[in-house]
Amino acid sequence: MMKWYSIGTLSFPAFWAAVAAAFVSVYVYLRLQRKKQAADLYEQLAEGPAFQCRDECQRHRFKKR
């Protein structure tokens, strides 16, 4: 027997509610991941090769011999 939910005059099976909740959850997760990826990309671009070279040069300069 299927369980039904009602909101006002709209009735729908619990399965539909579960599928809708899954889609919303996946959408939110993917949006958050996309923002994180964009932030990581911006961080990499902002640091760029000049900063990486500077860091490597400083490590080499202060390296114990």
Short mmCIF file of C-alpha atoms in Angstrom, two decimals:
data_model
loop_
_atom_site.label_atom_id
_atom_site.label_comp_id
_atom_site.label_asym_id
_atom_site.label_seq_id
_atom_site.Cartn_x
_atom_site.Cartn_y
_atom_site.Cartn_z
CA MET A 1 0.00 0.00 0.00
CA MET A 2 1.38 3.41 -0.98
CA LYS A 3 1.40 6.28 1.42
CA TRP A 4 -0.07 9.53 0.10
CA TYR A 5 0.58 13.08 1.23
CA SER A 6 -1.70 16.06 0.74
CA ILE A 7 -0.88 19.74 0.53
CA GLY A 8 -4.11 21.65 0.16
CA THR A 9 -5.99 19.98 -2.66
CA LEU A 10 -2.84 18.37 -4.12
CA SER A 11 -2.27 14.71 -3.27
CA PHE A 12 0.87 12.82 -4.25
CA PRO A 13 2.54 9.52 -3.37
CA ALA A 14 5.45 9.47 -0.91
CA PHE A 15 7.70 8.19 -3.71
CA TRP A 16 7.25 11.45 -5.62
CA ALA A 17 8.18 13.42 -2.51
CA ALA A 18 11.31 11.29 -2.06
CA VAL A 19 12.34 11.77 -5.69
CA ALA A 20 11.76 15.52 -5.49
CA ALA A 21 13.79 15.72 -2.26
CA ALA A 22 16.61 13.76 -3.92
CA PHE A 23 16.69 16.12 -6.91
CA VAL A 24 16.73 19.18 -4.64
CA SER A 25 19.51 17.67 -2.50
CA VAL A 26 21.65 16.83 -5.53
CA TYR A 27 21.07 20.30 -6.99
CA VAL A 28 22.19 22.00 -3.78
CA TYR A 29 25.23 19.72 -3.48
CA LEU A 30 26.30 20.38 -7.08
CA ARG A 31 25.84 24.15 -6.70
CA LEU A 32 28.03 24.14 -3.59
CA GLN A 33 30.67 22.03 -5.35
CA ARG A 34 30.64 24.37 -8.33
CA LYS A 35 31.22 27.39 -6.07
CA LYS A 36 34.08 25.53 -4.38
CA GLN A 37 35.62 24.64 -7.74
CA ALA A 38 35.31 28.24 -8.91
CA ALA A 39 36.93 29.47 -5.70
CA ASP A 40 39.77 26.95 -6.07
CA LEU A 41 40.31 27.98 -9.69
CA TYR A 42 40.36 31.67 -8.74
CA GLU A 43 42.84 30.93 -5.95
CA GLN A 44 45.13 29.09 -8.38
CA LEU A 45 44.90 31.90 -10.92
CA ALA A 46 45.51 34.55 -8.27
CA GLU A 47 48.61 32.79 -6.98
CA GLY A 48 49.88 32.04 -10.47
CA PRO A 49 53.36 30.97 -11.53
CA ALA A 50 55.03 34.09 -10.09
CA PHE A 51 54.01 33.19 -6.55
CA GLN A 52 54.98 29.56 -7.03
CA CYS A 53 58.40 30.59 -8.31
CA ARG A 54 58.84 33.02 -5.41
CA ASP A 55 57.99 30.32 -2.88
CA GLU A 56 60.36 27.82 -4.49
CA CYS A 57 63.16 30.41 -4.61
CA GLN A 58 62.70 31.23 -0.94
CA ARG A 59 62.76 27.56 0.00
CA HIS A 60 65.91 27.09 -2.04
CA ARG A 61 67.56 30.19 -0.57
CA PHE A 62 66.90 29.17 3.05
CA LYS A 63 67.65 25.51 2.48
CA LYS A 64 70.31 24.25 4.87
CA ARG A 65 73.46 23.22 3.10
#
